[in-house]
mmCIF file of C-alpha atoms in Angstrom:
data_model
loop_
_atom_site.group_PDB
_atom_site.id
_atom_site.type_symbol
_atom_site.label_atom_id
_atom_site.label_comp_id
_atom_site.label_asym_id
_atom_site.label_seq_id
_atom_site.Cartn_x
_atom_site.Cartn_y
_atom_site.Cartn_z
ATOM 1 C CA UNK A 1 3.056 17.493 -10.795
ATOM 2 C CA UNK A 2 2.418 15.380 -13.596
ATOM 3 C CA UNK A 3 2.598 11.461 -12.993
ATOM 4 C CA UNK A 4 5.387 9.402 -13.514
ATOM 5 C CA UNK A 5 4.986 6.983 -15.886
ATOM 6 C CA UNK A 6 4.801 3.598 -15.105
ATOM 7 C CA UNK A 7 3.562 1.077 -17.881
ATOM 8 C CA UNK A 8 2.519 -2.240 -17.038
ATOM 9 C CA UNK A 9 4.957 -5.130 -18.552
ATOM 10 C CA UNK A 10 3.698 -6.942 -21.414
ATOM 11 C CA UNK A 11 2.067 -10.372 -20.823
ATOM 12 C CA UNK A 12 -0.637 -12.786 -22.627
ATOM 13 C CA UNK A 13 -2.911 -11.085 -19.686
ATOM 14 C CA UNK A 14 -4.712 -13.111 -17.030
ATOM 15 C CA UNK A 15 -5.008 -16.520 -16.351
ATOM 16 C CA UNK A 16 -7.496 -17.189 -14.003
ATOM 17 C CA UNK A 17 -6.500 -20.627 -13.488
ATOM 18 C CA UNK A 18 -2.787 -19.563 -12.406
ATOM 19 C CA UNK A 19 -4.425 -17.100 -9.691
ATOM 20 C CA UNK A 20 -6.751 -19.462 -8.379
ATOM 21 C CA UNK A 21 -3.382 -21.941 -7.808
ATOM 22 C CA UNK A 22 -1.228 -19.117 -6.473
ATOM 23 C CA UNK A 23 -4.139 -17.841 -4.151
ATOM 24 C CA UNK A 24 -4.537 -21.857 -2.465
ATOM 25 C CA UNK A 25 -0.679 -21.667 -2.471
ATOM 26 C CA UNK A 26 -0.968 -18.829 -0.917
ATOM 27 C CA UNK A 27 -3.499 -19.381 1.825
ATOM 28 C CA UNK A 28 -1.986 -22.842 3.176
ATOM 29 C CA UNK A 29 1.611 -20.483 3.418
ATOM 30 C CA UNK A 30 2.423 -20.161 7.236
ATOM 31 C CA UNK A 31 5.113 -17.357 6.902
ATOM 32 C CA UNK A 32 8.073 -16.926 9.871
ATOM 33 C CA UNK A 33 6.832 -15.071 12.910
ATOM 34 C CA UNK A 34 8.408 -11.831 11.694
ATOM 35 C CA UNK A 35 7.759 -12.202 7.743
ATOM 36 C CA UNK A 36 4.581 -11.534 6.029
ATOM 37 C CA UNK A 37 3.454 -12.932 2.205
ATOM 38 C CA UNK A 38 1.439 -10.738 -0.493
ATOM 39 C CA UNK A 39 0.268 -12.011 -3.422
ATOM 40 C CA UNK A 40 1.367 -9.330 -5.976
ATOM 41 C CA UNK A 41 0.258 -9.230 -9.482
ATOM 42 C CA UNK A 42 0.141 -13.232 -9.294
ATOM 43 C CA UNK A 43 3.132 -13.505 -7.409
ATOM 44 C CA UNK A 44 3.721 -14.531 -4.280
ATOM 45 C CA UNK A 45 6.044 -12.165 -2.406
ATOM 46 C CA UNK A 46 7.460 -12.599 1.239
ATOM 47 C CA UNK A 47 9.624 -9.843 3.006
ATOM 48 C CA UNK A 48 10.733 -9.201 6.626
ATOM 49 C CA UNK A 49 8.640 -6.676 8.742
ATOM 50 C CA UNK A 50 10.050 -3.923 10.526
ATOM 51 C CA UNK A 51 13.473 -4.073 8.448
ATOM 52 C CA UNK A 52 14.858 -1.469 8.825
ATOM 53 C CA UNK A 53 13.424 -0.456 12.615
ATOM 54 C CA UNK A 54 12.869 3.482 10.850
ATOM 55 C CA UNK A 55 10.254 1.825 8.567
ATOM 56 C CA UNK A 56 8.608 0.410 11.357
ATOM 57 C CA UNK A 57 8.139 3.442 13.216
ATOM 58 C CA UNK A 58 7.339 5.467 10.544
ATOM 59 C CA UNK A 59 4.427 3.040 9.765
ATOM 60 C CA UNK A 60 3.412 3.194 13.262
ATOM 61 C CA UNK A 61 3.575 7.070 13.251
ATOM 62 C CA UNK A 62 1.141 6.905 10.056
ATOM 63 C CA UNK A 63 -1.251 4.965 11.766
ATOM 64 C CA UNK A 64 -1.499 6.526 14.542
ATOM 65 C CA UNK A 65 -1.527 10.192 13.098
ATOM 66 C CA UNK A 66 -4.311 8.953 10.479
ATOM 67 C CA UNK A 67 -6.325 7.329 13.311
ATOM 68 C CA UNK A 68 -6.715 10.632 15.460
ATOM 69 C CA UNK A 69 -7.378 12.435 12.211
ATOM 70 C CA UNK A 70 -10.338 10.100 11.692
ATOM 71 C CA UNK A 71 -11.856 9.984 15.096
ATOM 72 C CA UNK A 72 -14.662 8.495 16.396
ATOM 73 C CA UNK A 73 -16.357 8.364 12.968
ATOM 74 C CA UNK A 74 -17.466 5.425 10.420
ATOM 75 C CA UNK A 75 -13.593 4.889 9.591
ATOM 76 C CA UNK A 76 -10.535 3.755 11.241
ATOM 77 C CA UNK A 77 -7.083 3.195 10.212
ATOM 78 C CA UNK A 78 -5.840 -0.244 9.933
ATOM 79 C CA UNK A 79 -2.217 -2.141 9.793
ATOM 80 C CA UNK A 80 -1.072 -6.040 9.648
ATOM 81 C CA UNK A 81 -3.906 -7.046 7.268
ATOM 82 C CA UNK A 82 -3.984 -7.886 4.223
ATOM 83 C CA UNK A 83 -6.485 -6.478 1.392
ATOM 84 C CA UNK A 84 -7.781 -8.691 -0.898
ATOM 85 C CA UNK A 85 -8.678 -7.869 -4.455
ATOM 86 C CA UNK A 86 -9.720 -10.725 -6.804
ATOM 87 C CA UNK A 87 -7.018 -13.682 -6.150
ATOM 88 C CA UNK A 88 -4.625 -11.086 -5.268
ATOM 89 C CA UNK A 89 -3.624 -10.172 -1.355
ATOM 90 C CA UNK A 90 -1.805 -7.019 -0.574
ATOM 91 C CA UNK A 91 -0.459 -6.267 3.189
ATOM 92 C CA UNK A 92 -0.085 -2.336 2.980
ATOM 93 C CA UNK A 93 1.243 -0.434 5.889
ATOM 94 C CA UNK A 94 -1.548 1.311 6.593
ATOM 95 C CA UNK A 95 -5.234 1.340 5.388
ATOM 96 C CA UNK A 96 -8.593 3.021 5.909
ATOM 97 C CA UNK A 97 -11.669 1.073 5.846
ATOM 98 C CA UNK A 98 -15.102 0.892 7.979
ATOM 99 C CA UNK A 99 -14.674 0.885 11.379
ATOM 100 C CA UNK A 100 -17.461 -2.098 11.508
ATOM 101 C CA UNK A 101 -16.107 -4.522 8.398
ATOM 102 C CA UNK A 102 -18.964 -7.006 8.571
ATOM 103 C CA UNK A 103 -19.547 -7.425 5.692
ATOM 104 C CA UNK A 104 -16.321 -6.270 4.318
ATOM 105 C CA UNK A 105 -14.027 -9.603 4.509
ATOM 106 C CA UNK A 106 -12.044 -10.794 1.408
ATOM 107 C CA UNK A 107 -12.624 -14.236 -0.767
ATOM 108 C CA UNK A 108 -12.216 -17.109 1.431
ATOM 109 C CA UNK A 109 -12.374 -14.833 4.870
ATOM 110 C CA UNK A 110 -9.254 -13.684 3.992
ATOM 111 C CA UNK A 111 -8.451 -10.231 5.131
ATOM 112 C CA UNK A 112 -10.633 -6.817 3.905
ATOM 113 C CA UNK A 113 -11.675 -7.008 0.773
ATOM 114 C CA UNK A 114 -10.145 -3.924 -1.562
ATOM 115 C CA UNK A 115 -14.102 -2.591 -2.427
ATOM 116 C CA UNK A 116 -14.148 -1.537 0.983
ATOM 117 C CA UNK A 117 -10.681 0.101 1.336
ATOM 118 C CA UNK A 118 -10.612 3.943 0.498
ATOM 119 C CA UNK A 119 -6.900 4.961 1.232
ATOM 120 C CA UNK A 120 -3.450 2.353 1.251
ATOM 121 C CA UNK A 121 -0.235 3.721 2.248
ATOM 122 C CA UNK A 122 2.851 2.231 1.937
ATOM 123 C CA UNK A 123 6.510 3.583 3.527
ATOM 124 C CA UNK A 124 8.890 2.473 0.943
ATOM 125 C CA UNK A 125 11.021 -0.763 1.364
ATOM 126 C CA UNK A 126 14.488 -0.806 1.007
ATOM 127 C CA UNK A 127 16.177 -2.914 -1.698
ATOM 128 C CA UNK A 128 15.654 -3.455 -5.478
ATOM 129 C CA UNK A 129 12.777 -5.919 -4.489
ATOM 130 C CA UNK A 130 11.274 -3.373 -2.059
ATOM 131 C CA UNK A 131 11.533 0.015 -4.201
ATOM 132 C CA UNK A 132 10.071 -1.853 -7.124
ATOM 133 C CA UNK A 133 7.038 -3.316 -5.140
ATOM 134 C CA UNK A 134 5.476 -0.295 -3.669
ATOM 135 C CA UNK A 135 6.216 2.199 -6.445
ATOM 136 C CA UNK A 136 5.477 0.188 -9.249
ATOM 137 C CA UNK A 137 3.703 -3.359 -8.701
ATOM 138 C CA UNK A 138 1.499 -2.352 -6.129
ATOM 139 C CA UNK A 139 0.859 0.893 -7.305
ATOM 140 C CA UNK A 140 -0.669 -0.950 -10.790
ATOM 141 C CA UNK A 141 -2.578 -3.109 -8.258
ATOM 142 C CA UNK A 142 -4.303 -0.572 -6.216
ATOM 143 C CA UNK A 143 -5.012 1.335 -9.280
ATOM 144 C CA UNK A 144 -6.321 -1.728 -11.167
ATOM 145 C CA UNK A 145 -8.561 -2.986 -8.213
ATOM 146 C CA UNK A 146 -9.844 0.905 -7.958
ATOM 147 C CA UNK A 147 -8.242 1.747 -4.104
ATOM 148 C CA UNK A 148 -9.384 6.131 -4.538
ATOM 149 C CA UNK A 149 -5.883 7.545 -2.753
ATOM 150 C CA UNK A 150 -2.582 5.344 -2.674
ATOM 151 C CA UNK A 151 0.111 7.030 -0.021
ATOM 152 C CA UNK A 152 3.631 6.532 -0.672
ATOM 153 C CA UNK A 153 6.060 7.805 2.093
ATOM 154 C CA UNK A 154 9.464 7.053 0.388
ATOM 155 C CA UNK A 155 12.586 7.372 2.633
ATOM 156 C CA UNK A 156 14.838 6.420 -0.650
ATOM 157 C CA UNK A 157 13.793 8.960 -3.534
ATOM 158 C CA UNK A 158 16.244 12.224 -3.351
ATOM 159 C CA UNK A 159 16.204 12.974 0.457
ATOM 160 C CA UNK A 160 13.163 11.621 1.275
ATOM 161 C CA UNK A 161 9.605 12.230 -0.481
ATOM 162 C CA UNK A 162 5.660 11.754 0.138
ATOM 163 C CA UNK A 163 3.585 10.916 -2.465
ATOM 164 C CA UNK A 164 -0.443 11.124 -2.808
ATOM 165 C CA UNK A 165 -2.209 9.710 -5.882
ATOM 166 C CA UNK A 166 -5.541 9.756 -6.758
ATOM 167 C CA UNK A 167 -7.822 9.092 -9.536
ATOM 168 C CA UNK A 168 -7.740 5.154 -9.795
ATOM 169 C CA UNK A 169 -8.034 4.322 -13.588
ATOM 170 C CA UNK A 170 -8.151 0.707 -14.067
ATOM 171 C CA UNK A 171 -7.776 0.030 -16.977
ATOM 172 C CA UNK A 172 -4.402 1.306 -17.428
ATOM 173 C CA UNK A 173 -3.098 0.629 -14.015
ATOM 174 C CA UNK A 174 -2.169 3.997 -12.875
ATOM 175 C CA UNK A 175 -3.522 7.138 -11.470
ATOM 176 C CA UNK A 176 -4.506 10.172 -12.864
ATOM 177 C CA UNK A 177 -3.170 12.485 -10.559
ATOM 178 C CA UNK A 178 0.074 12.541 -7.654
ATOM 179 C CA UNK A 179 1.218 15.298 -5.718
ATOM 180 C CA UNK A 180 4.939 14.415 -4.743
ATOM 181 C CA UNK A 181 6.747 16.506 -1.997
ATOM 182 C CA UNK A 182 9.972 16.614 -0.873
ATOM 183 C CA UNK A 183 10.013 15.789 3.340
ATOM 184 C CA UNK A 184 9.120 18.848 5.613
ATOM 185 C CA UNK A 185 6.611 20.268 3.439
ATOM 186 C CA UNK A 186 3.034 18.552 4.546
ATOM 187 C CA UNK A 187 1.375 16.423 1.494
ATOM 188 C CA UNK A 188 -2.825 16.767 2.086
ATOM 189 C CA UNK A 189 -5.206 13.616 0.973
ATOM 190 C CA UNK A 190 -7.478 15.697 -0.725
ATOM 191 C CA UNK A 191 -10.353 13.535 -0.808
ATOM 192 C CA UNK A 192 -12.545 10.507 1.065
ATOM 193 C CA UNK A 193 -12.828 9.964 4.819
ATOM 194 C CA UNK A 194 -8.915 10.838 5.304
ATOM 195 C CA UNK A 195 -9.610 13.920 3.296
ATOM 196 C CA UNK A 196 -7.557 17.432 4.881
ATOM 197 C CA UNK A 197 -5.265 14.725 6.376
ATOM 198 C CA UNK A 198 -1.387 16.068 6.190
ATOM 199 C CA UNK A 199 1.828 13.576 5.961
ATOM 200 C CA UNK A 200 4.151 16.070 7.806
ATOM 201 C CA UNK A 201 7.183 16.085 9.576
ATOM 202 C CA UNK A 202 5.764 14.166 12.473
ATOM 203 C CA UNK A 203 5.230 11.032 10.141
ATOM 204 C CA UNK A 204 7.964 11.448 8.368
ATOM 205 C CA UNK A 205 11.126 13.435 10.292
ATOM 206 C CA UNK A 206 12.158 16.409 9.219
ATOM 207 C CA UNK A 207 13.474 17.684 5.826
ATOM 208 C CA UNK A 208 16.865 16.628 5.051
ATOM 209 C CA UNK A 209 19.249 19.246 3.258
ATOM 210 C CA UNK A 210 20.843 18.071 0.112
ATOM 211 C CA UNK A 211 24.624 16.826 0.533
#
Protein backbone atom coordinates (compact mmCIF):
# COMPACT_ATOMS: atom_id res chain seq x y z
CA UNK A 1 0.00 0.00 0.00
CA UNK A 2 1.60 3.02 -1.01
CA UNK A 3 1.97 5.89 1.71
CA UNK A 4 -0.24 8.56 2.22
CA UNK A 5 1.09 11.66 1.71
CA UNK A 6 1.67 13.91 4.30
CA UNK A 7 3.92 17.08 3.59
CA UNK A 8 5.30 19.01 6.27
CA UNK A 9 3.79 22.79 6.48
CA UNK A 10 5.95 25.43 5.30
CA UNK A 11 7.97 27.43 7.89
CA UNK A 12 11.39 29.60 8.04
CA UNK A 13 12.61 26.05 9.67
CA UNK A 14 14.09 25.77 13.15
CA UNK A 15 14.81 28.06 15.68
CA UNK A 16 16.78 26.68 18.20
CA UNK A 17 16.30 29.42 20.50
CA UNK A 18 12.31 28.99 20.44
CA UNK A 19 12.85 25.13 21.39
CA UNK A 20 15.19 25.69 24.02
CA UNK A 21 12.25 28.28 25.60
CA UNK A 22 9.40 25.88 24.88
CA UNK A 23 11.46 22.83 26.30
CA UNK A 24 12.15 25.04 30.01
CA UNK A 25 8.41 25.93 29.56
CA UNK A 26 7.86 22.75 29.22
CA UNK A 27 9.76 21.05 32.00
CA UNK A 28 8.60 23.50 34.95
CA UNK A 29 4.69 22.45 33.47
CA UNK A 30 3.00 20.37 36.33
CA UNK A 31 0.01 19.02 34.21
CA UNK A 32 -3.57 17.88 36.12
CA UNK A 33 -3.38 14.44 37.64
CA UNK A 34 -5.17 12.91 34.65
CA UNK A 35 -3.60 15.15 31.70
CA UNK A 36 -0.28 14.68 30.21
CA UNK A 37 1.90 17.54 27.99
CA UNK A 38 4.07 16.68 24.72
CA UNK A 39 6.07 18.95 23.16
CA UNK A 40 5.13 18.47 19.45
CA UNK A 41 6.96 19.96 16.63
CA UNK A 42 7.72 23.04 19.09
CA UNK A 43 4.47 23.05 20.52
CA UNK A 44 3.38 22.36 23.60
CA UNK A 45 0.32 20.08 23.57
CA UNK A 46 -1.78 18.86 26.66
CA UNK A 47 -4.72 16.29 26.33
CA UNK A 48 -6.71 14.14 28.81
CA UNK A 49 -5.61 10.42 29.27
CA UNK A 50 -7.84 7.64 29.02
CA UNK A 51 -10.63 9.79 27.11
CA UNK A 52 -12.49 7.87 25.81
CA UNK A 53 -12.14 4.65 28.44
CA UNK A 54 -11.88 2.29 24.79
CA UNK A 55 -8.58 4.14 24.12
CA UNK A 56 -7.38 3.34 27.34
CA UNK A 57 -7.87 -0.21 27.16
CA UNK A 58 -6.85 -0.62 23.90
CA UNK A 59 -3.46 0.96 24.91
CA UNK A 60 -3.30 -1.31 27.76
CA UNK A 61 -4.12 -4.36 25.52
CA UNK A 62 -1.04 -3.18 23.22
CA UNK A 63 1.20 -3.18 25.94
CA UNK A 64 0.55 -5.98 27.33
CA UNK A 65 0.27 -8.15 24.06
CA UNK A 66 3.75 -6.51 22.88
CA UNK A 67 5.32 -7.26 26.30
CA UNK A 68 4.64 -11.16 26.19
CA UNK A 69 5.70 -11.04 22.57
CA UNK A 70 9.06 -9.69 23.74
CA UNK A 71 9.77 -11.82 26.72
CA UNK A 72 12.42 -12.08 28.88
CA UNK A 73 14.84 -10.60 26.31
CA UNK A 74 16.98 -7.18 26.02
CA UNK A 75 13.54 -5.26 25.31
CA UNK A 76 10.43 -4.42 27.03
CA UNK A 77 7.45 -2.49 26.21
CA UNK A 78 6.91 0.75 27.84
CA UNK A 79 3.79 3.31 28.49
CA UNK A 80 3.39 6.82 30.51
CA UNK A 81 6.82 8.14 29.40
CA UNK A 82 7.72 10.42 27.40
CA UNK A 83 10.52 10.14 24.51
CA UNK A 84 12.65 12.79 24.03
CA UNK A 85 14.17 13.79 20.74
CA UNK A 86 16.19 17.05 20.56
CA UNK A 87 13.96 19.80 22.54
CA UNK A 88 11.02 17.89 21.56
CA UNK A 89 9.02 15.33 24.14
CA UNK A 90 6.56 12.87 22.81
CA UNK A 91 4.29 10.62 25.32
CA UNK A 92 3.31 7.68 22.87
CA UNK A 93 1.06 4.96 24.03
CA UNK A 94 3.28 2.44 23.85
CA UNK A 95 7.08 2.07 23.18
CA UNK A 96 9.90 -0.46 22.94
CA UNK A 97 13.19 0.31 24.27
CA UNK A 98 16.04 -1.60 26.42
CA UNK A 99 14.87 -3.30 29.16
CA UNK A 100 18.02 -1.73 31.22
CA UNK A 101 17.83 2.24 29.95
CA UNK A 102 20.96 3.37 31.77
CA UNK A 103 22.24 5.09 29.72
CA UNK A 104 19.26 5.77 27.65
CA UNK A 105 17.58 8.95 29.51
CA UNK A 106 16.58 12.09 27.49
CA UNK A 107 18.22 15.86 27.75
CA UNK A 108 17.82 17.10 31.15
CA UNK A 109 16.81 13.39 32.66
CA UNK A 110 13.82 13.78 31.01
CA UNK A 111 12.20 10.62 29.88
CA UNK A 112 13.99 7.95 27.12
CA UNK A 113 15.72 9.50 24.77
CA UNK A 114 14.25 8.69 20.97
CA UNK A 115 18.01 7.02 19.85
CA UNK A 116 17.11 4.34 22.03
CA UNK A 117 13.43 3.77 21.07
CA UNK A 118 12.89 1.15 18.18
CA UNK A 119 8.99 0.94 17.86
CA UNK A 120 6.12 3.95 19.07
CA UNK A 121 2.58 3.18 18.81
CA UNK A 122 -0.05 5.37 19.14
CA UNK A 123 -4.15 4.42 19.33
CA UNK A 124 -5.66 7.33 17.65
CA UNK A 125 -7.25 10.27 19.66
CA UNK A 126 -10.49 11.42 19.09
CA UNK A 127 -11.14 15.01 17.94
CA UNK A 128 -9.69 17.32 15.22
CA UNK A 129 -6.74 18.00 17.69
CA UNK A 130 -6.28 14.26 18.35
CA UNK A 131 -6.62 12.76 14.64
CA UNK A 132 -4.24 15.42 13.46
CA UNK A 133 -1.53 14.72 16.18
CA UNK A 134 -0.88 11.09 15.79
CA UNK A 135 -1.39 10.78 12.03
CA UNK A 136 0.29 13.69 10.96
CA UNK A 137 2.48 15.76 13.60
CA UNK A 138 3.84 12.99 15.31
CA UNK A 139 4.16 10.85 12.55
CA UNK A 140 6.73 13.78 10.91
CA UNK A 141 8.36 13.64 14.37
CA UNK A 142 9.12 10.05 14.74
CA UNK A 143 10.16 9.97 11.21
CA UNK A 144 12.37 13.09 11.54
CA UNK A 145 14.07 11.91 14.87
CA UNK A 146 14.58 8.32 12.96
CA UNK A 147 12.03 6.01 15.48
CA UNK A 148 12.47 2.42 12.71
CA UNK A 149 8.47 1.27 13.05
CA UNK A 150 5.66 3.88 14.08
CA UNK A 151 2.19 1.84 15.03
CA UNK A 152 -0.95 3.53 14.48
CA UNK A 153 -4.12 1.68 15.79
CA UNK A 154 -6.87 4.11 14.53
CA UNK A 155 -10.43 3.49 15.89
CA UNK A 156 -11.69 6.61 13.57
CA UNK A 157 -10.47 5.84 9.85
CA UNK A 158 -13.42 3.78 7.92
CA UNK A 159 -14.37 1.13 10.59
CA UNK A 160 -11.40 0.96 12.30
CA UNK A 161 -7.70 0.46 10.84
CA UNK A 162 -3.97 -0.55 11.97
CA UNK A 163 -1.25 0.96 10.51
CA UNK A 164 2.65 -0.10 10.47
CA UNK A 165 5.28 2.20 8.93
CA UNK A 166 8.66 1.74 8.49
CA UNK A 167 11.59 3.14 6.81
CA UNK A 168 12.24 6.46 8.84
CA UNK A 169 13.52 9.07 6.26
CA UNK A 170 14.36 12.19 7.95
CA UNK A 171 14.77 14.39 5.93
CA UNK A 172 11.42 14.52 4.54
CA UNK A 173 9.51 13.59 7.59
CA UNK A 174 7.79 10.52 6.50
CA UNK A 175 8.23 6.89 5.97
CA UNK A 176 8.97 4.94 3.18
CA UNK A 177 6.78 2.22 3.61
CA UNK A 178 3.00 1.49 5.66
CA UNK A 179 1.00 -1.45 5.56
CA UNK A 180 -2.64 -0.26 6.53
CA UNK A 181 -5.35 -2.92 7.41
CA UNK A 182 -8.71 -2.74 7.97
CA UNK A 183 -9.56 -4.32 11.88
CA UNK A 184 -9.74 -8.23 12.05
CA UNK A 185 -7.09 -8.88 9.69
CA UNK A 186 -3.61 -9.06 11.89
CA UNK A 187 -0.97 -6.16 10.77
CA UNK A 188 2.87 -7.88 11.43
CA UNK A 189 5.94 -5.40 12.54
CA UNK A 190 8.15 -6.77 10.17
CA UNK A 191 11.29 -5.76 11.59
CA UNK A 192 13.49 -4.93 15.05
CA UNK A 193 13.01 -6.57 18.44
CA UNK A 194 9.00 -6.48 17.99
CA UNK A 195 9.59 -8.07 14.65
CA UNK A 196 6.67 -11.18 13.75
CA UNK A 197 4.60 -9.19 16.31
CA UNK A 198 0.69 -9.13 15.05
CA UNK A 199 -1.92 -6.15 16.00
CA UNK A 200 -4.99 -8.51 15.87
CA UNK A 201 -8.30 -8.66 17.04
CA UNK A 202 -7.26 -9.05 20.62
CA UNK A 203 -5.69 -5.43 20.57
CA UNK A 204 -7.98 -4.08 18.64
CA UNK A 205 -11.79 -5.86 18.79
CA UNK A 206 -13.05 -7.39 16.12
CA UNK A 207 -13.76 -6.24 12.51
CA UNK A 208 -16.66 -4.07 12.18
CA UNK A 209 -18.99 -4.57 9.01
CA UNK A 210 -19.61 -1.52 6.98
CA UNK A 211 -23.12 0.26 7.70
Amino acid sequence: MTPRSLASPTDPGPDPALDRAVWRAWLAIEPPETFRAEIVEGRIEMWRIGTPPAHALTANRLRDRLASHLGEGPWAAYMAMHVIGGHQAWAPDVFVAPDELAGHVGRDGAGVAASAVALVAEVVAPGRAGLGRDRSRKLRAYARAGIAVYVIVDDYDGHGTVSVLTGPVAGEERYAAEVRVPYGTPATVPEGPAKGFAIGEDVTGPGRAAG
